[in-house]
XYZ file of N, CA and C in Angstrom:
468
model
N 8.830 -25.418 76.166
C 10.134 -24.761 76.070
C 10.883 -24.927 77.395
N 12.062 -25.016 77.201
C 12.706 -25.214 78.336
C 13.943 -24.350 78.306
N 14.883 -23.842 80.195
C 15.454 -22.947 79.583
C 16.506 -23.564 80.021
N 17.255 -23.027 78.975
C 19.573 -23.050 79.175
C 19.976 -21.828 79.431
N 21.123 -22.136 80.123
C 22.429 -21.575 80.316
C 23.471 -21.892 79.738
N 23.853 -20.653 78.772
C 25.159 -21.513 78.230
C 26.467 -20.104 78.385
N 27.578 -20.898 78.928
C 28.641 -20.044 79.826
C 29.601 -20.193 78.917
N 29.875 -20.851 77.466
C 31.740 -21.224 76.753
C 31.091 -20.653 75.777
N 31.533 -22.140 74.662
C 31.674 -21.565 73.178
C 30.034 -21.396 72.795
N 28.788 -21.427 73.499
C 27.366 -21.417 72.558
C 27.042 -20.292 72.569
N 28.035 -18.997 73.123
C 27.696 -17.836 73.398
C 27.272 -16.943 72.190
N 27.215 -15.902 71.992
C 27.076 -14.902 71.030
C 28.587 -14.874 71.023
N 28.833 -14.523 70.245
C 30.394 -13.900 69.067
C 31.476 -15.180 69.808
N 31.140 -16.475 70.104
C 31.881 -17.658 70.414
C 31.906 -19.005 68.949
N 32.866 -19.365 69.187
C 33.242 -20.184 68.049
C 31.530 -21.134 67.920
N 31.020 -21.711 68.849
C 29.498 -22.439 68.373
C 28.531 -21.758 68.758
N 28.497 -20.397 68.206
C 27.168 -20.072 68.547
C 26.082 -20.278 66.940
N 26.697 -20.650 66.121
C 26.242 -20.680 64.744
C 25.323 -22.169 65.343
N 25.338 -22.788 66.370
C 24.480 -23.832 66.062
C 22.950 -23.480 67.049
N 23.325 -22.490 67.959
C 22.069 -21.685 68.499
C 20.934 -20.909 67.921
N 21.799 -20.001 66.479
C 20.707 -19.695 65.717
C 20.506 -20.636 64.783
N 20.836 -21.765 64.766
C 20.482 -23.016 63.640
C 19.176 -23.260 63.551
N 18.133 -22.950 62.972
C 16.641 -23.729 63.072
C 16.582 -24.642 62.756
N 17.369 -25.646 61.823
C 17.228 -26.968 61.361
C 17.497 -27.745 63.101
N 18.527 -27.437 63.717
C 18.714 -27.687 64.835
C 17.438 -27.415 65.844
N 16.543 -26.898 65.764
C 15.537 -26.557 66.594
C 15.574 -25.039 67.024
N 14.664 -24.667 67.808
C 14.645 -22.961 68.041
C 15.402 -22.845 69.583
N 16.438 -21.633 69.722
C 16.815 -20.988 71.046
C 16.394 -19.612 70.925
N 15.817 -18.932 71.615
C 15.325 -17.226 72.062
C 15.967 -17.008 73.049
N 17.035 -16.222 72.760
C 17.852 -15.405 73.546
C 17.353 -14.590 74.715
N 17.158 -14.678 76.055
C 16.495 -14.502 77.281
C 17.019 -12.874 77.271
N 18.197 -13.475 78.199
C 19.047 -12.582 78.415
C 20.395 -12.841 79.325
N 21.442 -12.183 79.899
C 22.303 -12.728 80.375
C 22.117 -13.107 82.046
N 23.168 -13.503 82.486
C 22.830 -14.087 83.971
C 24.050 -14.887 84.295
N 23.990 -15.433 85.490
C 25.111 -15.477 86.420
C 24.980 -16.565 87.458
N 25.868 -17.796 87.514
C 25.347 -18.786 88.747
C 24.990 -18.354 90.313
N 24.127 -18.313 90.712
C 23.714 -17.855 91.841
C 24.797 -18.367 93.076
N 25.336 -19.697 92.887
C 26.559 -20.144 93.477
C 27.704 -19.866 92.312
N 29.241 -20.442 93.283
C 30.172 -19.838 92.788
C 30.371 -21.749 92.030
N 31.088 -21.845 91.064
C 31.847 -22.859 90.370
C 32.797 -22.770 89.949
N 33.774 -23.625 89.766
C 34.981 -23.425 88.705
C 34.937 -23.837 87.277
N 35.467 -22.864 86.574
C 35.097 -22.544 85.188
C 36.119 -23.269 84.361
N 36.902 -24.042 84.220
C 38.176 -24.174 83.803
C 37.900 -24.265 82.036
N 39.460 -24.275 81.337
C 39.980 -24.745 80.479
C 40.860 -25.565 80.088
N 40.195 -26.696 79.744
C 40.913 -28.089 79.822
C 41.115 -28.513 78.353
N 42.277 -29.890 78.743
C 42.262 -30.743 77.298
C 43.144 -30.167 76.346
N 43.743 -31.448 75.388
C 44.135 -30.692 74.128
C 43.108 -29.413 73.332
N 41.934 -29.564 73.293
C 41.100 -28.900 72.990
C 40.911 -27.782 73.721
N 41.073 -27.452 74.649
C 40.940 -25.774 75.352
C 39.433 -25.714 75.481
N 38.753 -26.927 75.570
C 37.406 -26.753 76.070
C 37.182 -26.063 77.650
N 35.968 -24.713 77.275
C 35.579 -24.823 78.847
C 34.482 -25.671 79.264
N 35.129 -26.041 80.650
C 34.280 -27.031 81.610
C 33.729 -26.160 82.420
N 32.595 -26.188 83.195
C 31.980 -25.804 84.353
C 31.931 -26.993 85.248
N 32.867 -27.501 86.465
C 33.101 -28.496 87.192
C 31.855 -28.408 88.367
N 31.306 -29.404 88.571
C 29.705 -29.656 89.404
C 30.214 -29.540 90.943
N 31.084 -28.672 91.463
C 31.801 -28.605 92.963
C 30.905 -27.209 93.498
N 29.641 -27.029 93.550
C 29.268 -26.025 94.326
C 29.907 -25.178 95.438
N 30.263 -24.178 95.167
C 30.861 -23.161 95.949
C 32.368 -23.047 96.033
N 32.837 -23.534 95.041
C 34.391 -23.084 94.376
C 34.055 -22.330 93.518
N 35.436 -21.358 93.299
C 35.342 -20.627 91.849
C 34.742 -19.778 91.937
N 34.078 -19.272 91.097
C 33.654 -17.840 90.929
C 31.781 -17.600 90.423
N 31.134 -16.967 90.707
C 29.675 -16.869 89.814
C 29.675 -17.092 88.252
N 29.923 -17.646 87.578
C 30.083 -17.838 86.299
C 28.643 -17.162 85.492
N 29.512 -16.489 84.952
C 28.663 -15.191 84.130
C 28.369 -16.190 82.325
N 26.582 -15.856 81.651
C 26.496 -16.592 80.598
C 24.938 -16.126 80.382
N 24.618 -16.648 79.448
C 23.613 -16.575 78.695
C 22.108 -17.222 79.150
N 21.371 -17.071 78.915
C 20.155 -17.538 79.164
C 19.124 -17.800 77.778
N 19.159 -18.881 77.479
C 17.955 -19.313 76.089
C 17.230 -19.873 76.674
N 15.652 -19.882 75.919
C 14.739 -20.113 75.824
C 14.587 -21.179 74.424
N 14.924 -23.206 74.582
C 14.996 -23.835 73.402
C 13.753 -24.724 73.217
N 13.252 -25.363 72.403
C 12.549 -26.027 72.292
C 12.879 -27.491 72.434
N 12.333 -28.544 72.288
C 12.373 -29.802 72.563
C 13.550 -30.121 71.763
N 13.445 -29.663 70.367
C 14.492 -30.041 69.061
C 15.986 -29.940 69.637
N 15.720 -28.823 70.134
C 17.153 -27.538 70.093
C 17.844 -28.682 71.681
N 16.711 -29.287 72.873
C 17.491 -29.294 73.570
C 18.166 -30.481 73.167
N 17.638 -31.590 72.361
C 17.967 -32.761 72.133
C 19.038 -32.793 71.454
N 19.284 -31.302 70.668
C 20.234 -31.234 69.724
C 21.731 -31.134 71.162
N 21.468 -30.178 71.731
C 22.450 -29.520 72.539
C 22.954 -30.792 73.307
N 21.723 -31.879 74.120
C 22.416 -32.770 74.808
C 23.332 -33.951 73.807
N 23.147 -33.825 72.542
C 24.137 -34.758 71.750
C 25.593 -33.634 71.551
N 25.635 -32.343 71.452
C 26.701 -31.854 71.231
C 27.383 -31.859 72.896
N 27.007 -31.762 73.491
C 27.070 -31.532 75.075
C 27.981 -32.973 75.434
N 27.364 -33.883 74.690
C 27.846 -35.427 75.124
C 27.405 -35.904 76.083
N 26.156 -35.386 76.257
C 25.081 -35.789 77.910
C 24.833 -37.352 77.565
N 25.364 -37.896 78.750
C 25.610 -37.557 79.633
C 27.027 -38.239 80.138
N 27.281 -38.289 79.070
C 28.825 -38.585 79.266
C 30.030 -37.512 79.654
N 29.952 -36.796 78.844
C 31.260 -35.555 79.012
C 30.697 -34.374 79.968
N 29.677 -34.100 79.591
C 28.538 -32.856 80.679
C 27.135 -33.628 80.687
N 26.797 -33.350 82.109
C 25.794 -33.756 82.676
C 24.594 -32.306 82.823
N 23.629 -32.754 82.247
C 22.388 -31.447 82.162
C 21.331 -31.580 83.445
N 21.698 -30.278 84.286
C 21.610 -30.335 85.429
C 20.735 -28.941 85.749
N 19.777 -28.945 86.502
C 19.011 -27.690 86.916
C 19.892 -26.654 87.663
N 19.908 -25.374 87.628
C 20.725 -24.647 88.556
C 20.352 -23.279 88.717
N 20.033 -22.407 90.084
C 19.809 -21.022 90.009
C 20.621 -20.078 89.133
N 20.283 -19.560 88.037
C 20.475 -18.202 87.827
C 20.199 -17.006 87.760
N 21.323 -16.110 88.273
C 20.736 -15.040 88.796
C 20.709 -14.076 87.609
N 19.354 -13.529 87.293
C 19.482 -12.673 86.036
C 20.058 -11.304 85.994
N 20.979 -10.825 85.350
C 21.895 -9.853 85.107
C 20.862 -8.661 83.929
N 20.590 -8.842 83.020
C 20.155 -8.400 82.047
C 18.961 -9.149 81.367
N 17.385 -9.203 81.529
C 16.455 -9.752 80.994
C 15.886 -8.814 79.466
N 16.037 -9.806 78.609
C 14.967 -9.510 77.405
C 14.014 -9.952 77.111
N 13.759 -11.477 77.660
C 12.550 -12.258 77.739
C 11.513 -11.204 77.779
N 10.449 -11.764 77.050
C 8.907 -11.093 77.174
C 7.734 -11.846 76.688
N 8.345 -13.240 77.057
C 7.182 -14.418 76.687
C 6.229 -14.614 77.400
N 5.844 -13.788 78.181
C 4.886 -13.999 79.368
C 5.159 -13.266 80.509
N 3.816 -13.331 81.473
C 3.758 -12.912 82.762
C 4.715 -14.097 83.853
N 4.470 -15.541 83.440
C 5.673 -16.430 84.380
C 6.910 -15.608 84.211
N 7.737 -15.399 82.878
C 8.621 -14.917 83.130
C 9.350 -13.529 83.812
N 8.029 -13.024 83.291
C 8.491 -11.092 84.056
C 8.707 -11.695 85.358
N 7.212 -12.252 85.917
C 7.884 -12.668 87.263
C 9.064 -13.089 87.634
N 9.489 -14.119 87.269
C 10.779 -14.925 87.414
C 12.132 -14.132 87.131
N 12.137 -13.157 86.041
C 13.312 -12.214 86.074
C 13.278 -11.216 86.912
N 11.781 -10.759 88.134
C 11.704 -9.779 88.541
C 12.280 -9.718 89.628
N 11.925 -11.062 90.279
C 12.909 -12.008 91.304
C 14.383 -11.616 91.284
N 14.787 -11.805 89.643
C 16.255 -11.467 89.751
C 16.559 -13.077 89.475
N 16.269 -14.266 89.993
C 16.582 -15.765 90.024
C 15.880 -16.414 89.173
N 16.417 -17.357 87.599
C 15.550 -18.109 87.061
C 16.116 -19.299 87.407
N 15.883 -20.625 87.539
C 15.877 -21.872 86.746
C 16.257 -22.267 85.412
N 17.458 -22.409 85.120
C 17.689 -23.347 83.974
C 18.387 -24.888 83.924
N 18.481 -25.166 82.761
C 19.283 -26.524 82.467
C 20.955 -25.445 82.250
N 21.297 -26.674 82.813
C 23.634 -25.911 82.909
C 24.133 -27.294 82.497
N 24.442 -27.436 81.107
C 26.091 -28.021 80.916
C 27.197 -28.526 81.922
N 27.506 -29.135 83.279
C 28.377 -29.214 83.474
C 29.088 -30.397 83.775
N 29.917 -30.976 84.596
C 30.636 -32.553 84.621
C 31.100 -32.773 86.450
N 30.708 -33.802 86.163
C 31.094 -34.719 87.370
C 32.187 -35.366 87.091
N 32.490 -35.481 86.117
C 33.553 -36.676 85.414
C 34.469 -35.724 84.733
N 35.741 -35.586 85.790
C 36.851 -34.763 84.837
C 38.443 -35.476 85.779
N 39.443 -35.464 85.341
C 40.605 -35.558 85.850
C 40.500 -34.893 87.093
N 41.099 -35.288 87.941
C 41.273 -34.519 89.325
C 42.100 -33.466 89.582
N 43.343 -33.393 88.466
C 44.013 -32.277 88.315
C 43.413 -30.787 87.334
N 41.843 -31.217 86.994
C 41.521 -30.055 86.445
C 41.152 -29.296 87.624
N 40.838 -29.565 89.119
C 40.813 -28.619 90.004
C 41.752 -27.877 90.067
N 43.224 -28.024 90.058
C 44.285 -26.875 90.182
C 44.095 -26.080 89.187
N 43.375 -26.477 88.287
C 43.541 -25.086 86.976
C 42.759 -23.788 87.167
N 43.418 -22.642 86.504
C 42.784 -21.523 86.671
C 41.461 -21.171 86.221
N 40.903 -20.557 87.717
C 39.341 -20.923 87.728
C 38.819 -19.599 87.025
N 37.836 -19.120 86.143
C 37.344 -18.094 85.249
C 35.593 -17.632 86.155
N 35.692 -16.461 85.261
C 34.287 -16.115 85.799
C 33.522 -15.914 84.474
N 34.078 -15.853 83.218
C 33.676 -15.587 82.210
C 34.394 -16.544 81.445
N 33.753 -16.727 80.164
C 34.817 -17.422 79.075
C 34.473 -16.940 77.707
N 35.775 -16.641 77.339
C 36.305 -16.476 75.973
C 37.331 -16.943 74.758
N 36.397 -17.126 73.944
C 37.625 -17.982 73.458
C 39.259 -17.736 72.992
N 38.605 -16.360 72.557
C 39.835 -15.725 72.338
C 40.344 -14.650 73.961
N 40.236 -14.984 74.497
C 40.696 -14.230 75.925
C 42.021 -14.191 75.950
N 42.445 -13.179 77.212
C 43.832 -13.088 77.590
C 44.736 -14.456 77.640
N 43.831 -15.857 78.339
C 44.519 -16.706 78.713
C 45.216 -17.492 77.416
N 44.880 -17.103 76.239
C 45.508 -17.733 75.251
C 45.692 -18.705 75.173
N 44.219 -19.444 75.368
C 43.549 -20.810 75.211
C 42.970 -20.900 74.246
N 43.215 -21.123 72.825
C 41.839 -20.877 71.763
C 41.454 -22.096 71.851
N 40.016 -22.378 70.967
C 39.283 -23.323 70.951
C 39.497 -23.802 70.193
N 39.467 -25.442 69.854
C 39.854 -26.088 68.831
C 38.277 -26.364 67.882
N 38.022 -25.902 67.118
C 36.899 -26.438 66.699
C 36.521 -28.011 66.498
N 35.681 -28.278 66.134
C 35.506 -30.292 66.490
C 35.858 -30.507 64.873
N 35.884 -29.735 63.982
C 36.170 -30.010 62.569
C 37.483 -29.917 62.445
N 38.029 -28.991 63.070
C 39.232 -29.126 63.340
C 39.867 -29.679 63.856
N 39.749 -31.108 64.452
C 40.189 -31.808 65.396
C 40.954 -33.500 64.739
């Protein structure tokens, strides 16, 4: 098992989280929530109103998100929706745990007791250079104040 972070739409009550509890897709176990231990910029880009997490360590804000626990299936699934490694690059990164539910073990008590886990993060090296001026988030929603909705990919 290996673990993710997921900060946009794979969230709970987010337009793709229907493919997290997917089992045909492979298994994710909901950890608990957590927070980049460094700061990033979170943006919303594109005709699509996709959020990006841009790979610039120490811009932006702690980006607040989720923590799963997926299996081999689930991650293989995620790096084809992800577009790894083309559009987001799947990258190791401290997170700092906010809220643990995990109880798969003694590794993990440890590791949330810390406060700091290790996961795989979604994010891009490869974006327009003008997505740096955009407004940087600490959270994302799809339906948020910024009145960015998400375009679904069926919808597209």
């Amino acid at each position: 098992m290996a673990r993710v972070f997921v900060y946009g739409t794979l969230k709970k009550g987010q337009p793709n989280y229907k493919h997290m509890i997917n089992t045909a897709k492979g298994l994710a176990k909901f950890q608990g929530r957590g927070r980049t231990v460094e700061k990033y910029p979170l943006v919303i880009a594109g005709k699509y109103n996709i959020p990006y997490m841009l790979n610039i360590p120490g811009t932006g804000h702690h980006v607040a998100g989720e923590i799963y626990s997926v299996d081999d299936q689930m991650l293989q699934f995620l790096d084809e929706f992800e577009g790894c490694p083309d559009m987001y690059q799947r990258t190791l990164m401290r997170i700092e745990v906010v809220e643990w539910e995990g109880k798969s073990g003694v590794g993990e008590t440890q590791a949330a007791a810390e406060g700091v886990v290790e996961c795989f993060v979604y994010s891009t090296t490869t974006y327009p250079p003008e997505w740096v001026g955009l407004p940087y988030y600490d959270s994302y929603d799809s339906s948020g104040k910024h009145g960015l909705s998400y375009v679904l990919r069926e919808s597209r």
